[in-house]
mmCIF file of C-alpha atoms and ligand atoms in Angstrom:
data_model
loop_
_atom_site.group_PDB
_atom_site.id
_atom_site.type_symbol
_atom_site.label_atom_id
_atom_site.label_comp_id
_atom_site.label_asym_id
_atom_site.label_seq_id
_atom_site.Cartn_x
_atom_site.Cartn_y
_atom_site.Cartn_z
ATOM 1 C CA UNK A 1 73.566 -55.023 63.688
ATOM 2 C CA UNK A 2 76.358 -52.915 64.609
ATOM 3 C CA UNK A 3 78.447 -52.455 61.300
ATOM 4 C CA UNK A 4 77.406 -53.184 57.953
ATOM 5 C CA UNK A 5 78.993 -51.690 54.249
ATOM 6 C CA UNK A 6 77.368 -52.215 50.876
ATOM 7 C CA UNK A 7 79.159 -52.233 48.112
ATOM 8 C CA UNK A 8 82.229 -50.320 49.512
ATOM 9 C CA UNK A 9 85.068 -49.087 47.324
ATOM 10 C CA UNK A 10 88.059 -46.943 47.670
ATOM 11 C CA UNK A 11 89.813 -45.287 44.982
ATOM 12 C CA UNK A 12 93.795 -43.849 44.851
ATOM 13 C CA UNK A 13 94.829 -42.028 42.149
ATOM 14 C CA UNK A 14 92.155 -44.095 40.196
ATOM 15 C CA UNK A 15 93.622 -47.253 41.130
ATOM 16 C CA UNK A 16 90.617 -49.352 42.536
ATOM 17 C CA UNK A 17 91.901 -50.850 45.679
ATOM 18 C CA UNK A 18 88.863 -51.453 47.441
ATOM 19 C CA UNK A 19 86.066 -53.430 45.353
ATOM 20 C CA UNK A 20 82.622 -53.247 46.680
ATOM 21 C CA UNK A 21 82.481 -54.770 49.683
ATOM 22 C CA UNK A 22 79.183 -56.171 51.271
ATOM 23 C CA UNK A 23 79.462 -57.094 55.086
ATOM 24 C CA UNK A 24 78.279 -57.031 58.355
ATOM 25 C CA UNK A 25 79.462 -57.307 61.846
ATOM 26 C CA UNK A 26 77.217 -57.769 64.802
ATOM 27 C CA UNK A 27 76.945 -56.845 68.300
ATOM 28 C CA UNK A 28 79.132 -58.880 70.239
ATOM 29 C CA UNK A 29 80.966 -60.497 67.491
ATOM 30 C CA UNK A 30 84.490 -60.916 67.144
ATOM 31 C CA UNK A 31 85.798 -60.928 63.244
ATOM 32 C CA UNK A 32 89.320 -61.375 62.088
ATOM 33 C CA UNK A 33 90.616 -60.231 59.024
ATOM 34 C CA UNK A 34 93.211 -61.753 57.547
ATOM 35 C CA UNK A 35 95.089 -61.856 53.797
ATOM 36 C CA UNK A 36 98.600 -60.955 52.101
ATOM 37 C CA UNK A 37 99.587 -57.449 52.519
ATOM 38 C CA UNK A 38 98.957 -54.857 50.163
ATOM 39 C CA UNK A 39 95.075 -56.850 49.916
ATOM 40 C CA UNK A 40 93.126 -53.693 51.128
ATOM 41 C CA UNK A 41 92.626 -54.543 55.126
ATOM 42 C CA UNK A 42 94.170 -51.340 56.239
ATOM 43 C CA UNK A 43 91.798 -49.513 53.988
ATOM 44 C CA UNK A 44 88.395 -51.354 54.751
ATOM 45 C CA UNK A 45 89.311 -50.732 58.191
ATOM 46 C CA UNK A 46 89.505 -47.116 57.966
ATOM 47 C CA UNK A 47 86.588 -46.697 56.224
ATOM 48 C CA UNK A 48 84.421 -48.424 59.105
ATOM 49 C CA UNK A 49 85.258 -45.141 61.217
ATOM 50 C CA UNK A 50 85.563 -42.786 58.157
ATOM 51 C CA UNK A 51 89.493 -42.415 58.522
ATOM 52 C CA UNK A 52 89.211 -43.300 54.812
ATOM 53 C CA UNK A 53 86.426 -41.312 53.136
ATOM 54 C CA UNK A 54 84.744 -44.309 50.387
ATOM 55 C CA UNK A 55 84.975 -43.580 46.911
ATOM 56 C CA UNK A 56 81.434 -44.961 46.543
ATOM 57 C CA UNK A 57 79.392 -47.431 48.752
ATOM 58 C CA UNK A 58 77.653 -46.426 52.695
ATOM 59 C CA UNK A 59 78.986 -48.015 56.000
ATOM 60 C CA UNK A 60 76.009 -47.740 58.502
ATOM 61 C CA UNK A 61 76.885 -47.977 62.033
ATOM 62 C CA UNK A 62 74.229 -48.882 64.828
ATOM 63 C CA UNK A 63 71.873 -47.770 62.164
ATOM 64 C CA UNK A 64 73.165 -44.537 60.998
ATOM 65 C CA UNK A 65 74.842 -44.486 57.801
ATOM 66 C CA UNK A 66 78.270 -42.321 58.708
ATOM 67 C CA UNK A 67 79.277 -42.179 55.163
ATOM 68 C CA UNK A 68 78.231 -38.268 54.397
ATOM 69 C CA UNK A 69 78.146 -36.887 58.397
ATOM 70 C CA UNK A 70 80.008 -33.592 58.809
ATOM 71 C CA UNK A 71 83.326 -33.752 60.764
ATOM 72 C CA UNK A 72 81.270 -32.561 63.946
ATOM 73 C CA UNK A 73 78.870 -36.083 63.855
ATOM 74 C CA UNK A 74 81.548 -37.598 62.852
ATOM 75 C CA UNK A 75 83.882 -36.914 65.936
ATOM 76 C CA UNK A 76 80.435 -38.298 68.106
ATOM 77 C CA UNK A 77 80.667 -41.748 65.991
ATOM 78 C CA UNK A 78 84.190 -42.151 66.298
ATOM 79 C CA UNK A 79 84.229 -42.018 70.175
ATOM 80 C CA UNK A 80 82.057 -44.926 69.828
ATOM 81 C CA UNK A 81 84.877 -47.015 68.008
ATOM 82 C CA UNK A 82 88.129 -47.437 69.225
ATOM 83 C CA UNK A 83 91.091 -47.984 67.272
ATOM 84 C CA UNK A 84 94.239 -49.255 68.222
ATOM 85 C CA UNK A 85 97.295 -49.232 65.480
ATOM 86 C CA UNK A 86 100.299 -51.498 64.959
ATOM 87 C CA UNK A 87 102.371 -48.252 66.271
ATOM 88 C CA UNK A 88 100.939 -46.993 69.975
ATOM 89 C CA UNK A 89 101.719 -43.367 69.689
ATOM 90 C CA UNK A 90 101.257 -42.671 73.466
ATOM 91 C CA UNK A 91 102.072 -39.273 74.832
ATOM 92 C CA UNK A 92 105.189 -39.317 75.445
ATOM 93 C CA UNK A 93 105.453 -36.485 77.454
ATOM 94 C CA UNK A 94 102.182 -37.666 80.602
ATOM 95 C CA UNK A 95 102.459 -40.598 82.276
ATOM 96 C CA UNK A 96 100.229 -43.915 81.709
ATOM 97 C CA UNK A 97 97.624 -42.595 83.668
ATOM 98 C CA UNK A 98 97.102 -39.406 81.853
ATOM 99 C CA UNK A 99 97.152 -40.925 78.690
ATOM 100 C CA UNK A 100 94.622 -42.965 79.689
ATOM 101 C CA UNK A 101 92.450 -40.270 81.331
ATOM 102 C CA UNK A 102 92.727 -37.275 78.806
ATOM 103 C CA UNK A 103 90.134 -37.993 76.339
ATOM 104 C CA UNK A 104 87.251 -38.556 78.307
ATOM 105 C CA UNK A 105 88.014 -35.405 80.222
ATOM 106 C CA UNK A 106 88.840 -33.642 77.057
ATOM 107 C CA UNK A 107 86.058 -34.975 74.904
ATOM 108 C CA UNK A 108 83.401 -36.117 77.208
ATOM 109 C CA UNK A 109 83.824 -33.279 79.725
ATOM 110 C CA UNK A 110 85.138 -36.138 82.738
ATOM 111 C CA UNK A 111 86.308 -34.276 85.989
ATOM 112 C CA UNK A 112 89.834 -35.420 86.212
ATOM 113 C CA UNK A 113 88.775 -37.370 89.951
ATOM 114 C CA UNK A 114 86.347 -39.710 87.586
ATOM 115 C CA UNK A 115 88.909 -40.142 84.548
ATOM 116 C CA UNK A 116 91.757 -40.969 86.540
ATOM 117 C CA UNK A 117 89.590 -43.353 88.451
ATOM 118 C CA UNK A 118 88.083 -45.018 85.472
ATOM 119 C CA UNK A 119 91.631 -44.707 84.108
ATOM 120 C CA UNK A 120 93.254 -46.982 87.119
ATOM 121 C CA UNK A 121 90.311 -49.722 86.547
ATOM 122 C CA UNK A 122 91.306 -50.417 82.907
ATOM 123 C CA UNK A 123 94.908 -50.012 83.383
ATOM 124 C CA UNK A 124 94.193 -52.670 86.241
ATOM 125 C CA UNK A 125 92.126 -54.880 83.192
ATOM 126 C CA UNK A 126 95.429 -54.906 81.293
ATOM 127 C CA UNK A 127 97.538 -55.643 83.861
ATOM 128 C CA UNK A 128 99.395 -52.773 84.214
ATOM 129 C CA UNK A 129 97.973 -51.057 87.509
ATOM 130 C CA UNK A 130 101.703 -50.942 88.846
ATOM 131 C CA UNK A 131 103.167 -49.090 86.280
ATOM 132 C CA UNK A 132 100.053 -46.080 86.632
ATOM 133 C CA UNK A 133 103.350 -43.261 86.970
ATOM 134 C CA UNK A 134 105.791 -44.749 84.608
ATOM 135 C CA UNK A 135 106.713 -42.679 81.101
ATOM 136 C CA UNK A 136 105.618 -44.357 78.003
ATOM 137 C CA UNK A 137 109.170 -44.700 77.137
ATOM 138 C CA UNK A 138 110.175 -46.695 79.969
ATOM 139 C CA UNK A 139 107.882 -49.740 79.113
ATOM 140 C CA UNK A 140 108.257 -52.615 76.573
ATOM 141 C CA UNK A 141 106.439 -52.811 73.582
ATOM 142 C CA UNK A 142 103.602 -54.494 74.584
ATOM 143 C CA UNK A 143 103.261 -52.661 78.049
ATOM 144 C CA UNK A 144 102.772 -49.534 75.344
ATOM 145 C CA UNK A 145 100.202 -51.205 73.444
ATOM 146 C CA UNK A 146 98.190 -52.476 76.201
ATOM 147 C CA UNK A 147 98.076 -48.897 77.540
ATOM 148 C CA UNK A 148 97.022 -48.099 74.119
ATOM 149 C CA UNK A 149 94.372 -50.232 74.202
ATOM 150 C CA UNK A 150 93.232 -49.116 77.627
ATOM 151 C CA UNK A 151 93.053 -45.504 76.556
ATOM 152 C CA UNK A 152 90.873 -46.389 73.399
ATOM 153 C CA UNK A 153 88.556 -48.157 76.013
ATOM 154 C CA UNK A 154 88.550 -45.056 78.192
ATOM 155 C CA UNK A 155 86.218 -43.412 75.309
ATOM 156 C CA UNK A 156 83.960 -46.163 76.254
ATOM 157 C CA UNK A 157 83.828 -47.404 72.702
ATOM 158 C CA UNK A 158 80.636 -50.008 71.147
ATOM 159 C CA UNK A 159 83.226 -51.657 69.025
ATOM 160 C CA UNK A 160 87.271 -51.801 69.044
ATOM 161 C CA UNK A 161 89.083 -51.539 65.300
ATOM 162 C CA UNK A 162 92.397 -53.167 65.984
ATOM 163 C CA UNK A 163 95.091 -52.917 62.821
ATOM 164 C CA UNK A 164 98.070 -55.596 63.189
ATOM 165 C CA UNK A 165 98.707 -54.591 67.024
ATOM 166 C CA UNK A 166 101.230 -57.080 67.645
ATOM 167 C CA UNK A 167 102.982 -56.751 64.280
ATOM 168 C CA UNK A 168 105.642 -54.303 65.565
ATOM 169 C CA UNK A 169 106.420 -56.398 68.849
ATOM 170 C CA UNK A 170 109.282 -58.591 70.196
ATOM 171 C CA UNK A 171 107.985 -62.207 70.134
ATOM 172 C CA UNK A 172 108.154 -62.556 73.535
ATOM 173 C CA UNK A 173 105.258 -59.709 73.809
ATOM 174 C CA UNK A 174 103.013 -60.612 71.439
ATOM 175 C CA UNK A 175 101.039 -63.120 74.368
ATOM 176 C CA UNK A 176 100.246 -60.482 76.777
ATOM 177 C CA UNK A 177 98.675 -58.186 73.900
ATOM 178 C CA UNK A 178 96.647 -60.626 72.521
ATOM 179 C CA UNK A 179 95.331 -62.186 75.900
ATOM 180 C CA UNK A 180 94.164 -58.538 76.902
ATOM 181 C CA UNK A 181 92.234 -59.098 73.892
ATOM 182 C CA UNK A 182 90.829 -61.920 73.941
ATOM 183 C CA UNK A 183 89.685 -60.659 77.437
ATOM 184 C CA UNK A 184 87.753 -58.461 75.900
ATOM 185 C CA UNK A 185 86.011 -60.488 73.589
ATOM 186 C CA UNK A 186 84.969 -62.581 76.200
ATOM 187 C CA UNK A 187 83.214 -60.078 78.261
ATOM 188 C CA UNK A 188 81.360 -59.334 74.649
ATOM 189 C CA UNK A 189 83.512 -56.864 73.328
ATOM 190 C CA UNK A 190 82.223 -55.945 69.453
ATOM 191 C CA UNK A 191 85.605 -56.132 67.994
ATOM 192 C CA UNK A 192 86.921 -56.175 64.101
ATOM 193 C CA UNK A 193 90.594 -57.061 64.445
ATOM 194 C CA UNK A 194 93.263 -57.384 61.239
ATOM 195 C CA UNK A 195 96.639 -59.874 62.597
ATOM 196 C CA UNK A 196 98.691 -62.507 60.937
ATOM 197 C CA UNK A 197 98.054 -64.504 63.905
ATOM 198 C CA UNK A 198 96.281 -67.512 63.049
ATOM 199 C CA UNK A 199 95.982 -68.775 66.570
ATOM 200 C CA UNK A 200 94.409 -65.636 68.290
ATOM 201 C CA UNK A 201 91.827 -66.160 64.762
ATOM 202 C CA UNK A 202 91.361 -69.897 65.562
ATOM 203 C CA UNK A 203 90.537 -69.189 69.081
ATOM 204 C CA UNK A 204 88.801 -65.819 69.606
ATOM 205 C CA UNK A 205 86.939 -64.909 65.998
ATOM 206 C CA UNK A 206 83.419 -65.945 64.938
ATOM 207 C CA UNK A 207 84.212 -64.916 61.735
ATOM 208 C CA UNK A 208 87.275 -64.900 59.611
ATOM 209 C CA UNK A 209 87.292 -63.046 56.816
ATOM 210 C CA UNK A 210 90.086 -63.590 54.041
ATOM 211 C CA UNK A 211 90.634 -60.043 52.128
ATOM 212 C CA UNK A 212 92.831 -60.624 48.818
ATOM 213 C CA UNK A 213 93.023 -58.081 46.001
ATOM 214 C CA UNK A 214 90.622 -55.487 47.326
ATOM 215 C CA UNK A 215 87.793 -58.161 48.047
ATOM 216 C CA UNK A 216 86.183 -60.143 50.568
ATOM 217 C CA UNK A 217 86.989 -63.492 48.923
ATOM 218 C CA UNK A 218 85.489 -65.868 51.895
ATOM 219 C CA UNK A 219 84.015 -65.960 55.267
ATOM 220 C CA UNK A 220 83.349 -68.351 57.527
ATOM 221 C CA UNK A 221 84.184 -69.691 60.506
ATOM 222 C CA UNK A 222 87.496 -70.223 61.847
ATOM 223 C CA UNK A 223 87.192 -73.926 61.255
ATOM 224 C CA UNK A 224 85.773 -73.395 57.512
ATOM 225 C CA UNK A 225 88.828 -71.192 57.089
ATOM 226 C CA UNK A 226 91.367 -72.919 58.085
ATOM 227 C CA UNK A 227 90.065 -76.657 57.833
ATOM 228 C CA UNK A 228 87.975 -76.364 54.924
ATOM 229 C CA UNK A 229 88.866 -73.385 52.923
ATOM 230 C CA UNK A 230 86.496 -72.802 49.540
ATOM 231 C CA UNK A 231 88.208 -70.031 47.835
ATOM 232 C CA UNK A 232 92.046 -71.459 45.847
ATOM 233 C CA UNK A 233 93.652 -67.624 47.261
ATOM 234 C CA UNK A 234 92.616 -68.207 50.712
ATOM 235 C CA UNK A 235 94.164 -72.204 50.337
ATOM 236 C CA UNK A 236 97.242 -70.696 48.911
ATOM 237 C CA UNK A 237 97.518 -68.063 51.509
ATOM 238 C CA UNK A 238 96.822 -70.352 54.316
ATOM 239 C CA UNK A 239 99.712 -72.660 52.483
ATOM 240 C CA UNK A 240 102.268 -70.074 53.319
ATOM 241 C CA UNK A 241 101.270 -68.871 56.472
ATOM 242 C CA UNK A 242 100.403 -71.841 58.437
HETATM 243 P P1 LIG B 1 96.817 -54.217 53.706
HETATM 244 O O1 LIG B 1 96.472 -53.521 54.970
HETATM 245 O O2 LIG B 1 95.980 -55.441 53.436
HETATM 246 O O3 LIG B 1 98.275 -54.515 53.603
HETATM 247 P P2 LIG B 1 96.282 -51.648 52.478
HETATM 248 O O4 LIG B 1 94.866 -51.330 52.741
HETATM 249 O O5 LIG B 1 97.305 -50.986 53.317
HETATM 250 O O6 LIG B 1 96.466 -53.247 52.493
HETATM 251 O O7 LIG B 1 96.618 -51.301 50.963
HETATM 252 C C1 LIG B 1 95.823 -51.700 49.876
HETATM 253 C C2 LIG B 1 96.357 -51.059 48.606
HETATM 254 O O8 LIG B 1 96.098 -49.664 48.659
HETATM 255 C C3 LIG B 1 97.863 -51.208 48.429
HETATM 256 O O9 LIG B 1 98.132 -51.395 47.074
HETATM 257 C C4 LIG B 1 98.397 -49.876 48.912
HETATM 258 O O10 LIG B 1 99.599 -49.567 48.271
HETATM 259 C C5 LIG B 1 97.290 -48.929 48.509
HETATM 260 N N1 LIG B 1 97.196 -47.749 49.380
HETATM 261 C C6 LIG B 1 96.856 -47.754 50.679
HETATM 262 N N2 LIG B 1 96.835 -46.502 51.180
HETATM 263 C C7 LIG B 1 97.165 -45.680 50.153
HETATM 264 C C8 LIG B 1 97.316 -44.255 50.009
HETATM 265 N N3 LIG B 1 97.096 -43.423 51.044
HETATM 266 N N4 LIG B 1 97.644 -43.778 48.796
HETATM 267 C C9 LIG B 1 97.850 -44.598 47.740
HETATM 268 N N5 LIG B 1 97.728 -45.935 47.811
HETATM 269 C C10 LIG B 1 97.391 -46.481 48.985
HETATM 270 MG MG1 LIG B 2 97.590 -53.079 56.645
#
């Protein structure tokens, strides 16, 4: 078991938006979240790494629960999930290399001969070994995000959190994000991963799990989802989006 919450909640301004949530992900799996905005995914993201502190309920990950740890344990955990936004927020002042290679010589204590060399091997796994010495600014969209996602491998993470991170491309960009991820799930990346895109679910998750109104409502997989779907929200969601 790599990730597993009981009876998770979050709280804003006493608004419950987050309503006990019971689930597990495990080594190796791939789960997609899915559901109308405003349903909580966001939130029962950022509580997996403890970028949202729970109002009441544990998250254990690989077998510690994280939910109390000082910010010092708590920095350790975090290296071991990555998380990759909808916006990249690269550096926009280093090059794609240094992006790539400054945490693991700032965190892990790298010499900046082994980052930049472990750097050049994942920018070469996202396709983007030619562009090593280009400015974040000069690349597209999805050039940006796949550098993004390359520098939250760098930490050598045990699970990627990814938040909608083709919902702020071009079209035409969306592709080369998601294939970089489903190349990752297929060398047995652990990966929890919130999109609107039904066809990356279909094709790369285990598990989908439809979040509506601050609650898991169904889970299953992809097939029961979108075939066979239990739950009347996740039918009329699947209505509108599909
Ligand atoms: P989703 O990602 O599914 O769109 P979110 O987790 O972003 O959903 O939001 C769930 C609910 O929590 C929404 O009603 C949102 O307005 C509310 N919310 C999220 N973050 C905050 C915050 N920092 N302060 C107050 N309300 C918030
Ligand atoms: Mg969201």
């Amino acid at each position: 078991m790599m990730i597993e919450t009981k009876g998770l909640k979050k709280s804003f301004d006493h608004t419950e938006v987050i309503k006990g949530i019971d689930a597990q992900v495990q080594q190796g799996q791939v789960i997609v979240i899915i559901g109308p905005s405003g349903g909580g995914k966001s939130t029962f993201l950022r509580m997996l790494n403890m970028l949202e502190q729970p109002t009441a309920g544990t998250v254990t990950f690989e077998g510690q629960n994280i939910t109390d740890l000082p910010a010092n344990k708590l920095d350790t955990v975090r290296e071991k999930m990555g998380m990759v936004f909808q916006s990249f927020n690269l550096f926009p002042n280093m090059d794609v290399l240094a992006n790539v290679a400054l945490a693991p010589q700032r965190v892990k204590g790298s010499s900046q001969k082994a980052a930049s060399e472990q750097a050049m091997t994942l920018l070469d796994q996202v396709g983007l070994a030619d562009k090593a010495h280009a400015y974040p600014a000069s690349l597209s969209g999805g050039q940006q995000q796949r550098v993004a996602i390359a520098r939250a491998l760098a930490m050598g993470p045990d699970v990627m959190l990814f938040d909608e991170p083709t919902s702020a491309l071009d079209p035409e960009m969306v592709g080369e994000v998601l294939k970089v991820m489903q190349g990752l799930a297929k060398e047995g990346m652990t990966m929890v991963v919130v999109t609107h895109e039904m066809g990356f679910a279909r094709k790369v998750a285990d598990e989908v799990w439809f979040m509506d109104g601050g609650v898991l409502a169904e889970k299953g997989t992809p097939e029961q989802i979108f075939d066979h779907p239990q739950n009347e929200r996740t039918q009329s969601f699947l209505a509108k989006v599909l």
